[in-house]
Coordinates of C-alpha atoms in Angstrom, one line a residue:
M1 CA 38.7 28.2 -13.0
E2 CA 35.6 29.7 -12.7
A3 CA 33.3 28.8 -9.7
K4 CA 30.5 26.3 -9.9
K5 CA 27.2 27.8 -9.2
S6 CA 24.3 25.7 -8.2
K7 CA 20.3 26.7 -7.1
A8 CA 19.9 26.0 -3.5
I9 CA 17.1 26.2 -0.8
V10 CA 18.0 29.2 1.3
F11 CA 16.2 30.3 4.7
S12 CA 17.2 34.0 4.4
G13 CA 15.7 35.1 7.8
V14 CA 12.6 33.8 10.0
R15 CA 9.8 32.3 8.0
Q16 CA 11.9 33.4 4.6
I17 CA 12.6 30.9 2.4
E18 CA 13.9 31.5 -1.4
L19 CA 15.7 29.2 -4.2
R20 CA 18.7 31.1 -5.1
D21 CA 21.8 30.7 -6.6
V22 CA 24.9 30.1 -4.7
T23 CA 28.6 29.3 -5.0
L24 CA 30.4 26.0 -4.2
K25 CA 33.8 25.5 -2.8
P26 CA 36.2 24.0 -5.3
I27 CA 36.8 20.1 -5.2
S28 CA 39.4 18.8 -3.1
S29 CA 40.8 15.3 -3.8
T30 CA 38.7 13.8 -1.5
D31 CA 35.9 15.4 -2.5
V32 CA 32.7 14.4 -5.0
L33 CA 30.4 16.5 -6.7
V34 CA 26.8 15.1 -6.4
E35 CA 23.4 16.4 -8.4
T36 CA 20.7 16.1 -6.3
W37 CA 17.5 14.1 -7.4
W38 CA 15.3 14.5 -4.2
S39 CA 15.5 16.0 -0.8
S40 CA 13.5 16.2 1.9
I41 CA 12.2 18.3 4.8
S42 CA 13.0 18.1 8.7
T43 CA 9.9 18.8 10.8
G44 CA 11.9 19.1 13.8
T45 CA 15.4 21.3 13.6
E46 CA 14.3 22.9 10.0
K47 CA 11.1 23.8 11.6
M48 CA 13.1 25.4 14.8
A49 CA 15.6 27.2 12.5
L50 CA 13.4 28.8 10.2
N51 CA 11.5 30.1 13.3
G52 CA 14.9 31.7 14.2
L53 CA 14.8 29.4 17.4
I54 CA 18.2 28.0 17.1
P55 CA 20.5 31.0 17.0
S56 CA 23.8 29.2 16.8
P57 CA 26.5 29.7 14.3
P58 CA 25.6 27.1 11.5
F59 CA 21.9 28.4 11.7
I60 CA 22.6 32.3 11.2
F61 CA 20.6 33.7 8.4
P62 CA 21.1 33.4 5.3
F63 CA 21.6 29.4 5.3
I64 CA 21.0 26.5 3.6
P65 CA 19.1 23.6 5.3
G66 CA 18.6 20.1 4.5
Y67 CA 20.3 17.0 5.5
E68 CA 17.8 14.3 3.7
T69 CA 19.2 14.5 0.2
V70 CA 19.8 11.7 -2.6
G71 CA 21.8 12.3 -5.4
R72 CA 23.8 10.8 -8.2
I73 CA 27.7 11.4 -8.1
V74 CA 29.0 13.1 -11.0
E75 CA 32.3 14.0 -10.4
A76 CA 35.1 12.6 -7.9
G77 CA 38.5 13.9 -6.6
D78 CA 41.8 12.4 -7.8
H79 CA 42.0 10.5 -4.6
V80 CA 38.4 8.9 -4.8
N81 CA 37.2 5.8 -6.3
Q82 CA 36.2 6.8 -9.9
D83 CA 34.0 3.9 -10.0
L84 CA 31.6 6.0 -7.7
I85 CA 30.7 8.3 -10.5
G86 CA 26.8 7.5 -11.5
K87 CA 26.2 6.1 -8.5
F88 CA 23.3 7.2 -6.2
A89 CA 24.1 8.2 -2.5
Y90 CA 22.5 9.2 0.2
V91 CA 24.1 12.8 1.5
A92 CA 24.2 13.8 5.0
G93 CA 24.5 17.5 4.1
S94 CA 27.3 19.7 3.2
F95 CA 29.3 23.0 4.3
G96 CA 30.7 23.2 0.8
Y97 CA 29.6 26.7 -0.1
E98 CA 31.4 29.9 -0.1
D99 CA 28.9 33.0 0.0
V100 CA 26.3 31.3 2.6
N101 CA 26.0 29.3 5.7
A102 CA 25.4 25.8 5.6
A103 CA 22.8 24.4 8.3
F104 CA 23.6 21.0 6.7
G105 CA 23.3 22.6 3.4
G106 CA 21.8 19.4 1.6
A107 CA 18.9 21.5 -0.3
S108 CA 21.2 22.7 -3.1
Q109 CA 21.1 21.1 -6.8
F110 CA 24.6 20.6 -6.5
I111 CA 26.7 19.3 -3.4
V112 CA 30.4 18.9 -3.0
C113 CA 31.1 17.0 -0.1
P114 CA 34.1 14.9 1.3
V115 CA 33.4 11.1 0.0
E116 CA 33.4 9.6 3.6
S117 CA 30.2 11.8 4.3
L118 CA 28.1 9.4 1.4
T119 CA 26.1 6.2 2.0
V120 CA 26.1 4.7 -1.7
L121 CA 22.8 3.4 -2.1
D122 CA 24.0 -0.1 -3.6
G123 CA 21.0 -2.6 -3.8
I124 CA 18.1 -0.1 -3.4
A125 CA 15.7 -0.7 -6.7
N126 CA 14.5 2.7 -6.3
P127 CA 17.2 5.2 -4.7
Q128 CA 14.7 7.7 -3.6
C129 CA 14.2 5.9 -0.8
G130 CA 17.6 6.8 0.4
I131 CA 16.0 9.9 1.9
A132 CA 14.5 7.2 4.8
L133 CA 18.1 6.5 5.8
P134 CA 18.5 9.6 8.4
L135 CA 15.1 8.9 10.0
G136 CA 15.6 5.1 9.9
A137 CA 19.0 5.5 11.4
T138 CA 17.4 7.7 14.3
A139 CA 15.1 4.9 15.1
L140 CA 17.3 2.1 15.0
H141 CA 19.6 3.8 17.3
I142 CA 16.7 4.2 19.5
V143 CA 15.5 0.4 18.9
D144 CA 19.4 -0.7 19.9
L145 CA 19.3 1.4 23.3
A146 CA 16.1 0.0 24.3
E147 CA 17.6 -3.2 24.1
V148 CA 13.8 -4.9 22.8
K149 CA 14.5 -8.5 22.0
N150 CA 11.8 -10.6 23.9
R151 CA 10.4 -7.2 25.6
K152 CA 7.3 -5.7 25.3
V153 CA 7.8 -1.8 23.9
L154 CA 5.1 1.0 24.0
V155 CA 6.2 3.7 21.4
L156 CA 4.4 6.8 22.3
G157 CA 3.7 8.9 18.8
Q158 CA 3.7 7.7 15.0
G159 CA 5.4 10.3 13.3
A160 CA 7.9 9.1 10.7
V161 CA 10.6 7.8 13.3
G162 CA 7.9 6.5 15.7
I163 CA 6.3 4.5 12.7
L164 CA 9.9 3.1 11.6
A165 CA 10.7 2.5 15.6
A166 CA 7.4 0.4 16.0
E167 CA 8.5 -1.6 12.9
L168 CA 11.9 -2.4 13.8
A169 CA 11.0 -3.3 17.6
K170 CA 9.2 -5.8 16.0
H171 CA 11.9 -6.9 13.5
M172 CA 14.4 -7.1 16.4
G173 CA 12.6 -9.4 18.3
A174 CA 10.2 -7.6 20.6
S175 CA 7.8 -10.0 22.2
L176 CA 4.7 -7.3 21.9
V177 CA 4.9 -3.3 20.2
A178 CA 2.0 -1.5 20.9
V179 CA 1.8 2.3 20.1
T180 CA -0.3 5.4 21.0
E181 CA -1.2 8.1 18.0
P182 CA -4.2 11.0 18.2
H183 CA -3.9 11.0 14.3
Q184 CA -5.5 8.2 12.5
N185 CA -4.0 8.4 9.3
R186 CA -0.7 7.9 11.0
L187 CA -1.9 5.2 13.0
D188 CA -3.2 3.2 10.1
I189 CA 0.4 3.3 8.8
S190 CA 1.8 1.7 11.8
T191 CA 2.7 -2.1 11.8
A192 CA 2.2 -2.2 15.6
D193 CA 0.4 -5.1 17.3
I194 CA -1.8 -2.8 19.3
K195 CA -2.6 0.6 17.9
V196 CA -4.3 3.1 20.5
N197 CA -5.6 6.7 19.7
P198 CA -6.3 8.6 22.7
D199 CA -8.7 11.1 21.2
K200 CA -11.1 7.8 20.4
Q201 CA -10.3 5.3 22.9
D202 CA -9.5 5.4 26.8
V203 CA -5.6 4.4 26.7
S204 CA -6.1 2.2 30.4
A205 CA -9.0 0.0 28.5
A206 CA -6.8 -0.6 25.6
L207 CA -3.6 -1.6 27.5
A208 CA -5.0 -3.4 30.4
G209 CA -3.5 -6.1 31.6
H210 CA -0.4 -5.0 29.8
E211 CA 3.1 -3.9 31.7
F212 CA 5.7 -2.7 29.2
D213 CA 9.8 -3.3 29.5
V214 CA 10.3 -0.2 27.6
L215 CA 8.8 3.1 26.9
I216 CA 10.2 4.8 23.7
D217 CA 8.9 8.6 23.4
S218 CA 8.6 10.2 19.7
T219 CA 6.3 12.9 20.9
G220 CA 8.1 15.4 22.8
I221 CA 4.8 15.8 25.0
M222 CA 5.3 15.8 28.4
S223 CA 1.6 15.0 29.4
A224 CA 2.1 12.0 26.8
I225 CA 5.1 10.6 28.8
D226 CA 3.5 11.0 32.0
T227 CA 0.4 8.8 30.6
G228 CA 2.9 6.5 29.2
L229 CA 4.7 6.1 32.2
R230 CA 1.9 4.6 34.1
F231 CA 2.3 1.4 32.0
V232 CA 6.3 0.7 32.5
K233 CA 7.1 -2.1 34.8
F234 CA 9.0 -1.5 37.7
H235 CA 13.0 -1.7 36.6
G236 CA 11.3 -0.3 33.2
K237 CA 13.6 1.7 30.7
V238 CA 12.2 5.0 29.1
I239 CA 14.0 5.8 25.8
F240 CA 13.6 9.7 25.0
G241 CA 13.7 9.5 21.4
G242 CA 13.5 13.4 20.3
Y243 CA 14.9 17.0 21.1
Y244 CA 13.5 18.3 23.9
Q245 CA 14.1 21.9 25.2
R246 CA 13.0 21.0 28.8
I247 CA 12.3 17.5 30.6
N248 CA 9.1 17.9 33.1
I249 CA 7.7 14.7 34.1
D250 CA 5.7 13.1 37.2
Y251 CA 9.0 12.3 38.8
S252 CA 7.1 10.2 41.5
Q253 CA 6.4 7.3 38.6
A254 CA 10.0 7.5 38.1
F255 CA 11.0 7.2 41.6
N256 CA 8.4 4.6 42.6
K257 CA 9.3 2.3 39.7
E258 CA 13.0 3.1 39.6
L259 CA 12.8 3.7 36.0
S260 CA 15.5 4.3 33.7
F261 CA 16.0 7.2 31.4
I262 CA 18.2 6.8 28.5
A263 CA 18.5 10.0 25.8
A264 CA 19.1 9.1 22.0
R265 CA 21.3 11.3 20.2
Q266 CA 20.8 11.0 16.1
W267 CA 22.8 7.8 15.1
A268 CA 25.4 5.8 15.9
K269 CA 28.4 4.8 13.5
G270 CA 27.4 2.3 10.9
D271 CA 23.4 2.8 11.2
L272 CA 22.9 4.6 8.0
R273 CA 24.6 1.5 6.3
R274 CA 22.5 -0.8 8.6
V275 CA 19.1 1.0 7.5
R276 CA 20.3 0.8 3.8
D277 CA 20.5 -2.9 3.8
L278 CA 17.7 -3.3 5.9
I279 CA 15.8 -1.4 3.0
A280 CA 17.6 -3.3 0.1
N281 CA 16.7 -6.8 1.9
G282 CA 12.9 -5.6 2.2
K283 CA 13.0 -5.9 6.2
I284 CA 11.7 -2.7 6.6
N285 CA 9.2 -0.4 4.3
A286 CA 10.6 2.9 3.9
E287 CA 8.4 4.2 1.4
K288 CA 5.2 4.1 3.7
I289 CA 6.7 7.2 5.0
F290 CA 6.5 9.4 1.7
T291 CA 3.4 11.3 2.1
H292 CA 3.8 14.3 0.0
Q293 CA 5.6 15.8 -2.6
C294 CA 6.7 18.8 -4.5
S295 CA 9.1 20.4 -7.0
L296 CA 11.4 23.2 -7.0
E297 CA 8.3 25.1 -9.5
D298 CA 5.8 24.6 -6.3
N299 CA 5.7 27.3 -3.8
L300 CA 8.3 25.9 -1.4
M301 CA 6.9 28.6 1.7
E302 CA 3.7 26.3 1.3
A303 CA 5.5 23.0 1.0
Y304 CA 7.8 23.7 4.2
M305 CA 4.6 25.1 6.1
Q306 CA 2.5 22.0 5.0
A307 CA 5.7 19.4 6.3
F308 CA 5.6 21.4 9.5
D309 CA 2.0 21.8 10.1
D310 CA 0.0 18.8 8.4
P311 CA -0.2 16.0 10.5
D312 CA -1.0 13.8 7.6
C313 CA 2.2 14.9 6.3
L314 CA 5.0 12.4 7.6
K315 CA 7.8 13.3 4.9
M316 CA 7.8 15.8 2.3
I317 CA 9.9 15.1 -0.8
I318 CA 11.1 17.5 -2.7
H319 CA 12.0 16.6 -6.4
W320 CA 15.0 18.5 -8.0
Q321 CA 14.8 16.7 -11.6
D322 CA 12.1 16.9 -14.2
G323 CA 9.4 14.3 -14.5
S324 CA 11.0 12.7 -17.8
E325 CA 14.4 12.6 -16.1
A326 CA 13.2 10.4 -12.9
E327 CA 10.6 8.5 -14.8
K328 CA 14.0 7.5 -17.7
D329 CA 15.9 6.4 -14.7
G330 CA 13.4 4.2 -12.9
G331 CA 12.6 6.7 -9.9
M332 CA 9.4 5.2 -9.2
A333 CA 10.6 1.8 -8.6
T334 CA 9.5 0.0 -5.3
C335 CA 12.1 0.7 -2.8
N336 CA 12.3 -2.5 -1.6
M337 CA 14.0 -5.6 -3.9
G338 CA 13.0 -8.4 -1.1
R339 CA 9.3 -7.4 -1.1

């Protein structure tokens, strides 16, 4: 049988992106073939990878990026439930390629992957919202580690993960959620109880009278963390919600308050399904982070650069189907059935 080809976004070198044909591995008895409808751009890992800052084997050029993909299952192996065919699912990437590396590998027109790696999007009116599952699951894991119920929470940064962490903290019973963010458009999207723009407000004055049980960082900026530590109470908890090449903070604050520090690594088992159910039941609003979109016909380098560098771009959605197909299948329906 002739190997199946697929168009894929390939990082071919440092700051080099192209759309080209790649070869898929054969579908095994426990695999599925997914036709991609939407994918997105990671502004952390993929930015570092495109700039050549992650020299580990999966990121050796050329490679296919992407771990935020939603598509329709079009074929299933012999040992897979055939009822899955036709369903939309979130795909956390794939290594199912013959002739190119896969640094998660989700940015491809067709994806071969084990059925266990899918999260079927049952119950979500608009399957495009499955794009939010990995960021939502990351935020959920952070909030789980923070143990926020009946506690006052300060979230630094209102990027996509920070926005979802603040919303989830409220949903999970935090008594007060405050956030800081210097970009006003991001702050406007946030559902926090107290919203502080440090470029326009005095943070100490805005947070006067508050001592927080938990500090969640989603900025990666050491000076922001130092400022935030001033508002954490004795025996408070600090959650590092991003990836940090180095930690360099004012240790005296940690010492004097006997603070606890926890590093959050991605998400825990089951978190993707928990977020799917929260979206389906209208408990969180996923689509608020979808601020920009492009198609394969657009300049992909420009799209990636905007996703990386434009502070107003929380999440760039890449459309893999033409507009008529997406409209025919209800791609513009609301994400939240319960809203």
